[in-house]
Short mmCIF file of C-alpha atoms and ligand atoms in Angstrom, two decimals:
data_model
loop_
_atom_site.label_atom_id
_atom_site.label_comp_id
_atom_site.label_asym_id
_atom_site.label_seq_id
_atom_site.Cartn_x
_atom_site.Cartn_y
_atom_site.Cartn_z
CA UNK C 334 3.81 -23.39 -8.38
CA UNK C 335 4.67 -20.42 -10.51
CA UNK C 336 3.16 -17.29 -11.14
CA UNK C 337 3.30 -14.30 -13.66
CA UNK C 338 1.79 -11.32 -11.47
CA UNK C 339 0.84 -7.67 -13.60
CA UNK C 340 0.43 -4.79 -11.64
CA UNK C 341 -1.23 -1.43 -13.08
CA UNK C 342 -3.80 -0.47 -10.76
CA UNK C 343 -2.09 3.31 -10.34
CA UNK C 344 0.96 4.78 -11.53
CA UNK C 345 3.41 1.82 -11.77
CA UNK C 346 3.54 -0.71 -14.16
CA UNK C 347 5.16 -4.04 -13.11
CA UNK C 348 5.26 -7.51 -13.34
CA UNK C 349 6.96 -10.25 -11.46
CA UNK C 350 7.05 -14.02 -10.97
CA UNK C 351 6.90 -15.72 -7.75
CA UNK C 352 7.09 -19.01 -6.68
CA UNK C 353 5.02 -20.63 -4.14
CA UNK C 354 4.09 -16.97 -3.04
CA UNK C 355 6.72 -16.63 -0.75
CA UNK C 356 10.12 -16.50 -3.12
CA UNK C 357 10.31 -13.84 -6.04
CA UNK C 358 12.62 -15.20 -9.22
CA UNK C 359 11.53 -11.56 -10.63
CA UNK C 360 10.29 -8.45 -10.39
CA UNK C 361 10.38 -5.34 -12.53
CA UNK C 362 8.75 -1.93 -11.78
CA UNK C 363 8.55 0.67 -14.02
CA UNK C 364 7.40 3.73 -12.45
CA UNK C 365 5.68 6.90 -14.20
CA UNK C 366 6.19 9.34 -10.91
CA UNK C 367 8.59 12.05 -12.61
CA UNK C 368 5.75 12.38 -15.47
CA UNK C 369 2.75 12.94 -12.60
CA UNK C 370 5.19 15.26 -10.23
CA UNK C 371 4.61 17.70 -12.93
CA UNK C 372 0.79 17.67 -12.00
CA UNK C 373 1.17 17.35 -8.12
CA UNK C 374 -0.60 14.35 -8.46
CA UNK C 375 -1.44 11.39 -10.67
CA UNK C 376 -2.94 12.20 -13.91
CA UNK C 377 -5.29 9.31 -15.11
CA UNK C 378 -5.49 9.57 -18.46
CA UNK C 379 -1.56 9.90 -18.49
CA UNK C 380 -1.52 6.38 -16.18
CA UNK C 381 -3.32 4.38 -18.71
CA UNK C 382 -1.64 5.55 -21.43
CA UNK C 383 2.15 5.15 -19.88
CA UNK C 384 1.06 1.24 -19.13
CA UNK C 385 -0.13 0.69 -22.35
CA UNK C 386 3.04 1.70 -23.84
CA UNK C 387 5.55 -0.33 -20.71
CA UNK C 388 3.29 -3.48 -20.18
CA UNK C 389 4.87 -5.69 -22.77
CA UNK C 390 7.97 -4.31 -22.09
CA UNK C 391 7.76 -5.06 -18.12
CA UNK C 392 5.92 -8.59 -18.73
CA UNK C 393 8.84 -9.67 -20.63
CA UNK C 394 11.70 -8.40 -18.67
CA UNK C 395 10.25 -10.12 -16.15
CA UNK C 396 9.94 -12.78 -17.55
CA UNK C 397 13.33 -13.05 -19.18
CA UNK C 398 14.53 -12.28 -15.65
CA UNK C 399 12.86 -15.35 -14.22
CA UNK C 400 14.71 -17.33 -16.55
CA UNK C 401 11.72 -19.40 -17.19
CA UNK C 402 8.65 -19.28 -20.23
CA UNK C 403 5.38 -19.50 -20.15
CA UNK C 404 5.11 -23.42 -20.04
CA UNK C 405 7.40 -23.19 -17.07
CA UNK C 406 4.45 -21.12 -15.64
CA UNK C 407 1.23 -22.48 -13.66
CA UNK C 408 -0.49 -19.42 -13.89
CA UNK C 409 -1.10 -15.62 -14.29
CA UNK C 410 -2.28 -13.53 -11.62
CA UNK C 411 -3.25 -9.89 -12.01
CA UNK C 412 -4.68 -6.85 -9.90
CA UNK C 413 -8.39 -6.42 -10.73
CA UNK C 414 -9.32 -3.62 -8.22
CA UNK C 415 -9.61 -1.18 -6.42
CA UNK C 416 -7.81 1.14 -8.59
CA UNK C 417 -7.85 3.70 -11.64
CA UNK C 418 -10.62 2.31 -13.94
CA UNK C 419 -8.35 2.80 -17.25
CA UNK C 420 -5.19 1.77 -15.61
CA UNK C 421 -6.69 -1.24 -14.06
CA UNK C 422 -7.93 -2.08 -17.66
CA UNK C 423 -5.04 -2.21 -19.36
CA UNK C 424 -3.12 -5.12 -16.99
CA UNK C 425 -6.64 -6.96 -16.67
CA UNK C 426 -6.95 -6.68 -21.08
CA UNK C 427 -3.10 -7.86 -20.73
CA UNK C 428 -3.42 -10.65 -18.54
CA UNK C 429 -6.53 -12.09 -20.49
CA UNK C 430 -4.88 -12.22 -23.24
CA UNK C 431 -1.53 -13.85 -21.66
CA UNK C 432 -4.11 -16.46 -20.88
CA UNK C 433 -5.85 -16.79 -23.71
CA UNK C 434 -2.72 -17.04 -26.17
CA UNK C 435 -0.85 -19.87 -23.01
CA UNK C 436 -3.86 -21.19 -21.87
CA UNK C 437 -2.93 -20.66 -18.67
CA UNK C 438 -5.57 -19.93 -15.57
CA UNK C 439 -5.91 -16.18 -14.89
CA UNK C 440 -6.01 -15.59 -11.30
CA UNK C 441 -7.73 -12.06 -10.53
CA UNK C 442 -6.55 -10.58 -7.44
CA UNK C 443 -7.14 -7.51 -4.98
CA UNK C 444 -4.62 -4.74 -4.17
CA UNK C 445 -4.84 -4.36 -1.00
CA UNK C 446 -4.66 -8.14 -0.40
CA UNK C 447 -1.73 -7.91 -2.71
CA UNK C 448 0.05 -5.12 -0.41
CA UNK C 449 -0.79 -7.15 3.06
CA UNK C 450 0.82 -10.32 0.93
CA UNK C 451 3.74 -8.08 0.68
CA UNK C 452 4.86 -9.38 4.64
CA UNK C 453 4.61 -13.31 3.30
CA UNK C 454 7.69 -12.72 1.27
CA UNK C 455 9.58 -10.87 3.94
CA UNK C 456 8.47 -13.74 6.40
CA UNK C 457 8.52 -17.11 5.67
CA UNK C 458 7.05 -17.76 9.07
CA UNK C 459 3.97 -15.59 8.28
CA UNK C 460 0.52 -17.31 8.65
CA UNK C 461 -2.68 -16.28 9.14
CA UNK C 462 -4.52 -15.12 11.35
CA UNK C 463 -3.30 -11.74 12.23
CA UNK C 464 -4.23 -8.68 12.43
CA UNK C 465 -3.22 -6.50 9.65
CA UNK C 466 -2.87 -2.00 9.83
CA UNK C 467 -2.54 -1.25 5.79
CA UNK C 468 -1.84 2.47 5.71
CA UNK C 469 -1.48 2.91 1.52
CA UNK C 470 -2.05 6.30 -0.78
CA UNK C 471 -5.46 5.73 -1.40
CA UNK C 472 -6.64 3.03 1.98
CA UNK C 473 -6.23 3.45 5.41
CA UNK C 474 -7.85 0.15 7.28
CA UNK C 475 -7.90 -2.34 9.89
CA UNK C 476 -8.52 -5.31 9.28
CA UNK C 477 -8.27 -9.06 11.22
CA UNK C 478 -6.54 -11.85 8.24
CA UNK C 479 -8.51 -14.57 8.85
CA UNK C 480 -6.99 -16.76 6.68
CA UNK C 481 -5.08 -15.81 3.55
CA UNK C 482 -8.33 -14.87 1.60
CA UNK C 483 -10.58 -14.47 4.13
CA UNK C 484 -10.45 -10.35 5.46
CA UNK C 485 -12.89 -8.55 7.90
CA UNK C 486 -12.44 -5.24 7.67
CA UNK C 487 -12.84 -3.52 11.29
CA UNK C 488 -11.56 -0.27 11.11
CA UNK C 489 -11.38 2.43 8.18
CA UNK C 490 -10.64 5.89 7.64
CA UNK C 491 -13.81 7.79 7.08
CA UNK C 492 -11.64 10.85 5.00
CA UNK C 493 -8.11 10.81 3.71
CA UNK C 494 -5.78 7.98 3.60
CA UNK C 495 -2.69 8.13 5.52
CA UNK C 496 -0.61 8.87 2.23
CA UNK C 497 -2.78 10.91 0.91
CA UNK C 498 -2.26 12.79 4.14
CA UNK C 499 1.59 12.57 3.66
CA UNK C 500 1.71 13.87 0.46
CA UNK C 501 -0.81 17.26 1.08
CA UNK C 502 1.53 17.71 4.33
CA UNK C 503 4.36 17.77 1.71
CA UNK C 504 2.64 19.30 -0.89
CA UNK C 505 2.04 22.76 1.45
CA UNK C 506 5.62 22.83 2.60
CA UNK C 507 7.20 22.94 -0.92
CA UNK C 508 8.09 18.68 -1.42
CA UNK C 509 7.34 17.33 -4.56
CA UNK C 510 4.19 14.60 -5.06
CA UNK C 511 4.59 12.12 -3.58
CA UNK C 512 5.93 13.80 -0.40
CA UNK C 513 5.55 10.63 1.77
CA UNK C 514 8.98 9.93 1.69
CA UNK C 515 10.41 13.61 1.81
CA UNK C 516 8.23 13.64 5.17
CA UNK C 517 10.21 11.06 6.38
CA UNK C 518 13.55 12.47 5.41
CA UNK C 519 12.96 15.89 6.43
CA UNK C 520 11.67 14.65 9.72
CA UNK C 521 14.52 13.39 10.48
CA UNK C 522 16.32 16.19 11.67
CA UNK C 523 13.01 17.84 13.13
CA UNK C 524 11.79 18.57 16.71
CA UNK C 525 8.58 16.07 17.11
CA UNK C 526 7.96 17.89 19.42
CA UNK C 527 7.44 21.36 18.21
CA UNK C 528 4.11 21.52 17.31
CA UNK C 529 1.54 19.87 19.06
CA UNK C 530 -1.61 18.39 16.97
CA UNK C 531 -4.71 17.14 19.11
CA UNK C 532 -5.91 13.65 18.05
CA UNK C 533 -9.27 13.42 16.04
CA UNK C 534 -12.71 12.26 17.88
CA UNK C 535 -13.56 10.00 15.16
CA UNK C 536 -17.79 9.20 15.29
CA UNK C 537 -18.32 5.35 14.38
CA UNK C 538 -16.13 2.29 14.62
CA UNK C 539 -14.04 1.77 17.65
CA UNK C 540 -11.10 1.27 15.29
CA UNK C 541 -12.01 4.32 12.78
CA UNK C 542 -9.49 6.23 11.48
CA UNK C 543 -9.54 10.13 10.41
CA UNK C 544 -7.01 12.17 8.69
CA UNK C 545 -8.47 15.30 7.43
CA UNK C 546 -8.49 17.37 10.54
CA UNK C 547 -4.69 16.78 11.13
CA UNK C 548 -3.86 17.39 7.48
CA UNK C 549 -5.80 20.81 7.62
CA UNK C 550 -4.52 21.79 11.10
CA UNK C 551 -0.98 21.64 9.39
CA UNK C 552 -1.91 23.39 6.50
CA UNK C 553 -3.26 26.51 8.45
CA UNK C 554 -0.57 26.41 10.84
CA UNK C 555 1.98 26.70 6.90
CA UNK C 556 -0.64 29.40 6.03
CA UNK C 557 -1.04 30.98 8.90
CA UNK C 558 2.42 31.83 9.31
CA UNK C 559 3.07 32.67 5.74
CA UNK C 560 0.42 35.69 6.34
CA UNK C 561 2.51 37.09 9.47
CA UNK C 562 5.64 36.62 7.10
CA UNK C 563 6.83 33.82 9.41
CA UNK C 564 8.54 30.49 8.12
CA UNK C 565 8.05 27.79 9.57
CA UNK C 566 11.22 25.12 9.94
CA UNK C 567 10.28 22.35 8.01
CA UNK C 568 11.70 19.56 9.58
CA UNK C 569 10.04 20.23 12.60
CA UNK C 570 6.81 20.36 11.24
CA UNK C 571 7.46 17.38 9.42
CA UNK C 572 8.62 15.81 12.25
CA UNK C 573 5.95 16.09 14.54
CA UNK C 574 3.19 15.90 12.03
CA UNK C 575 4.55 12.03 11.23
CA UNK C 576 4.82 11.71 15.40
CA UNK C 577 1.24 12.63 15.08
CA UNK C 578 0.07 10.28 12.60
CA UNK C 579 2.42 7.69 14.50
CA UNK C 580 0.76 8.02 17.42
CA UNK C 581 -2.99 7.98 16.10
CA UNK C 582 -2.15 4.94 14.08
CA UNK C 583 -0.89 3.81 16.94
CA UNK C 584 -3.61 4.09 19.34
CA UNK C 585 -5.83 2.53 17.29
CA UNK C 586 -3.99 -0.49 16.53
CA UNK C 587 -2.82 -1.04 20.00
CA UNK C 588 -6.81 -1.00 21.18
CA UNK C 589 -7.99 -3.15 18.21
CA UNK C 590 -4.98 -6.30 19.13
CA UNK C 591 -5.74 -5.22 22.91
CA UNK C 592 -9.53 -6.01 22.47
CA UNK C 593 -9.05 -8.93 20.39
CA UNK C 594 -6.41 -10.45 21.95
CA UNK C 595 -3.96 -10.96 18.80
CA UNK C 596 -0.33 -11.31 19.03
CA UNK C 597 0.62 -10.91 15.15
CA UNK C 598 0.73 -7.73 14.01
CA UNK C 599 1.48 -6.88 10.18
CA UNK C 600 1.88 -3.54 8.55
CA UNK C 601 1.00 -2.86 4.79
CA UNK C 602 0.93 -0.43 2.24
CA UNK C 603 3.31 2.05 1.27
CA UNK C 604 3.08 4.41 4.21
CA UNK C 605 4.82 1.52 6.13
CA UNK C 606 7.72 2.24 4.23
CA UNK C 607 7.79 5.21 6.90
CA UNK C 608 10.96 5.16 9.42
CA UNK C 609 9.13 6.91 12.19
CA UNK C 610 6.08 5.04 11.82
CA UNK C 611 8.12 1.47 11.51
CA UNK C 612 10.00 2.24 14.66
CA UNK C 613 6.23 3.45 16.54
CA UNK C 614 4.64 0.28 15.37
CA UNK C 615 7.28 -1.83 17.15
CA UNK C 616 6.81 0.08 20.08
CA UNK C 617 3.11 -0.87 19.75
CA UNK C 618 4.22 -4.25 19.59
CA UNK C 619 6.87 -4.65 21.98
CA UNK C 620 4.01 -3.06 24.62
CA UNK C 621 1.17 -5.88 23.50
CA UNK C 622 4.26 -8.87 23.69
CA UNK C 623 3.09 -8.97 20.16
CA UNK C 624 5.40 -9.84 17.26
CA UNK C 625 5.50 -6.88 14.41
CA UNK C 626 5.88 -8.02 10.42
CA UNK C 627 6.75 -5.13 8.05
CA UNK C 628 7.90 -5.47 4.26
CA UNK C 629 10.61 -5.03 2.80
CA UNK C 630 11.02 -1.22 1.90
CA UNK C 631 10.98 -2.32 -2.18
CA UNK C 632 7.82 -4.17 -1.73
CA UNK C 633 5.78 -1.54 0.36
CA UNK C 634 5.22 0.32 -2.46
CA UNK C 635 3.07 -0.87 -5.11
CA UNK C 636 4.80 -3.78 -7.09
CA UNK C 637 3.64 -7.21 -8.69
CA UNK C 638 5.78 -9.50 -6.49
CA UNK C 639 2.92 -8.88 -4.15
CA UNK C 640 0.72 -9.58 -6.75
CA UNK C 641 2.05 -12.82 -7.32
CA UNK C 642 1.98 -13.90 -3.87
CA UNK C 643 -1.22 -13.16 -2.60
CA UNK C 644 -2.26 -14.50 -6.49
CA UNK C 645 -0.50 -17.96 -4.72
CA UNK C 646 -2.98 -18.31 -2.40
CA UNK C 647 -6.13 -17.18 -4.45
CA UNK C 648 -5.21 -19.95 -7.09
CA UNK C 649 -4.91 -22.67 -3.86
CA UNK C 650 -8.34 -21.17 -3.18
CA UNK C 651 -9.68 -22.06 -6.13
CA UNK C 652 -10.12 -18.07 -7.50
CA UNK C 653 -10.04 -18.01 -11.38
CA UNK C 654 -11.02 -15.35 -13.85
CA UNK C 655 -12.21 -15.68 -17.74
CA UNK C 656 -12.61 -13.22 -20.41
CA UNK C 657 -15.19 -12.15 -18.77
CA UNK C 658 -13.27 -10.54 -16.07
CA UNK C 659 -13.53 -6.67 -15.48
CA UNK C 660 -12.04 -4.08 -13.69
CA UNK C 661 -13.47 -2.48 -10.49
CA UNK C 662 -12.45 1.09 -9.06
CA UNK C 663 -13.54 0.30 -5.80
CA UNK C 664 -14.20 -2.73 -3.89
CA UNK C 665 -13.72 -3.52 -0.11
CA UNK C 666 -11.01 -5.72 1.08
CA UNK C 667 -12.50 -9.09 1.63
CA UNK C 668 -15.90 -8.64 -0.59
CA UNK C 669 -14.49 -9.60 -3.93
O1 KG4 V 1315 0.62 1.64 -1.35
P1 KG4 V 1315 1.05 2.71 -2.28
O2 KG4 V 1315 2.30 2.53 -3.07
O3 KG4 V 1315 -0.08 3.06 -3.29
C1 KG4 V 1315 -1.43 2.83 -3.06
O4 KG4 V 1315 -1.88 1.68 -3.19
O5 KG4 V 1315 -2.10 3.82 -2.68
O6 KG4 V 1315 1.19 4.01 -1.37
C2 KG4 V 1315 1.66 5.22 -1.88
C3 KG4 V 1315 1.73 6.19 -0.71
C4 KG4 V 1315 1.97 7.63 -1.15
O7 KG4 V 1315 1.03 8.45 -0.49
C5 KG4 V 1315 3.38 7.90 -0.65
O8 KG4 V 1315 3.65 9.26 -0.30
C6 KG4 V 1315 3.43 7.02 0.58
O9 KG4 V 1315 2.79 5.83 0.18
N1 KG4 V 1315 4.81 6.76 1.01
C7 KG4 V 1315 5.31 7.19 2.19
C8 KG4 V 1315 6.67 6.81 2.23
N2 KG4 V 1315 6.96 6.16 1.07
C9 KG4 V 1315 5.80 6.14 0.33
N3 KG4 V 1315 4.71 7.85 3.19
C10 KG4 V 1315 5.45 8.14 4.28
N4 KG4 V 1315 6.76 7.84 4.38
C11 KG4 V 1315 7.41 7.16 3.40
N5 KG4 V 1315 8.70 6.84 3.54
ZN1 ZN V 1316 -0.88 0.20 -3.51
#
């Protein structure tokens, strides 16, 4: 079974297909950071108008990649939400009109899914149930995979996102957007243990997450020594502000598989591309007897590989779209 998977929910246009949902024959990513960095941040106008002009460009890459055409294909699957409205739009207009012209089902499909879907390519031995920490720019959640498109949500961050976190961290000590990754780097050579960043009491869910009160205790601490003409060192800041986030993601996850007794334990999103928090998670792990299940670092980020195999299971599943199908901005994991 072969899928054509389009990707445009932010600022990456892509397309892939994937067989079976497990093996990728292509995948293509064409990514409009250098044109955002200017802004600090993703412009959304700018998104919707770089996919317009890449999408038929990607798509057929792709699929001249795959070596295959569209009657080699079975279906096309496509990210439908949550997202930017207008550059959701533009692969959802795409991919109903792929199926339209090939006749060929249109599978609709949710990002987040798409991201936790990520670990079935990296692991063939992957099945459901598990339970699943996705830790991505704009979703920070918890949730138990019941099955691959059945998702309870049990834990969510009730402010920022952990990536979102990242890249303000970054942002106030000079990296460009998005800083997850010069975090990461810069920690590297840091003290995590310079600076020392209480955990935050988080009212609600057992499994609630909060990243506000870290990201503006790190931002005073940059300010505060700016005004006594201080600097700080980077790196160490870096470095124990991703300890910190290591160590609250942590917590949580190791209560919620504690509590619920599960042994598979899958990270998602494109925080998880993070080397300090990869190497905490398998801590977390290694201390439940649990088995971790990361992606591959060039499908943690967004890409339609992931797409197309979490689109796999939503066509066994019987999900189909028509021209009727819209874009959504927001919608929970597991409620589409
Ligand atoms: O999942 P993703 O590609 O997009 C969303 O669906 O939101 O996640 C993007 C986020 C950004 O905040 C970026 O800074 C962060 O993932 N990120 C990282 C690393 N690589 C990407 N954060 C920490 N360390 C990294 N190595
Ligand atoms: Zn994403």
């Amino acid at each position: 079974m072969k899928l054509l998977a389009i990707e445009s929910s932010c600022d990456e246009t892509a397309a892939a297909v994937v067989e079976d949902g497990r093996k990728v024959l292509s995948s293509v990513v064409a990514s409009q950071i250098e044109e955002h960095k200017l802004y600090g941040g993703v412009v959304p106008e700018i998104a919707s108008r770089r996919h317009v002009e890449s999408i038929s460009g990607v798509v057929s890459e792709a699929m001249y990649s795959s070596g295959l055409g569209f009657s080699d294909l079975d279906g096309v699957a496509v990210t439908y939400a949550p997202g930017l409205i207008g550059a959701l739009l533009v692969g959802v207009s795409y991919a109903k009109g792929l199926s339209l012209a090939t006749g060929l089902p249109l599978v609709p499909v949710h990002h987040i899914a798409g991201h936790i879907a990520a670990n079935y390519i990296a692991h063939p031995d992957l099945e459901p149930p598990f339970l699943c920490l996705i830790i991505s720019g704009g979703h920070s959640h918890i949730a138990v995979v019941e099955d691959y498109t059945v998702f309870r949500v049990i834990g969510r961050t009730k402010d920022d996102a952990a990536g979102e976190c990242f890249d303000k961290v970054a942002r106030t000590l000079g990296y460009p957007y998005p800083g997850g990754k010069y975090i990461d780097e810069a920690a590297k050579s840091g003290n995590r243990t310079a600076y020392k960043f209480t955990h935050p009491k988080v009212s609600g869910g057992k499994y609630d997450l909060s990243f506000s009160g870290l990201k503006t205790a790190v931002i005073n601490l940059v300010h505060n020594a700016e005004q006594k003409g201080e600097t700080v060192i980077k790196e160490d800041v870096a470095a124990s502000f991703q300890k910190t986030v290591g160590d609250i993601l942590g917590e949580k996850l190791y209560a919620a598989a504690s509590d619920l007794g599960y042994k598979k334990i899958v990270i998602a999103g494109g925080v998880s591309a993070n080397s300090g928090i990869r190497s905490k998670m398998k801590s977390v792990a290694d201390s439940l007897g649990a088995k971790l299940y990361l992606p591959e670092i060039k499908y943690c980020g967004d890409n339609a590989a992931m797409i197309g195999a979490q689109g796999y299971y939503d066509y066994l599943a019987g999900r189909r779209g028509d021209m009727r199908l819209n874009a959504a901005a927001t919608l929970e994991l597991g409620m589409s």
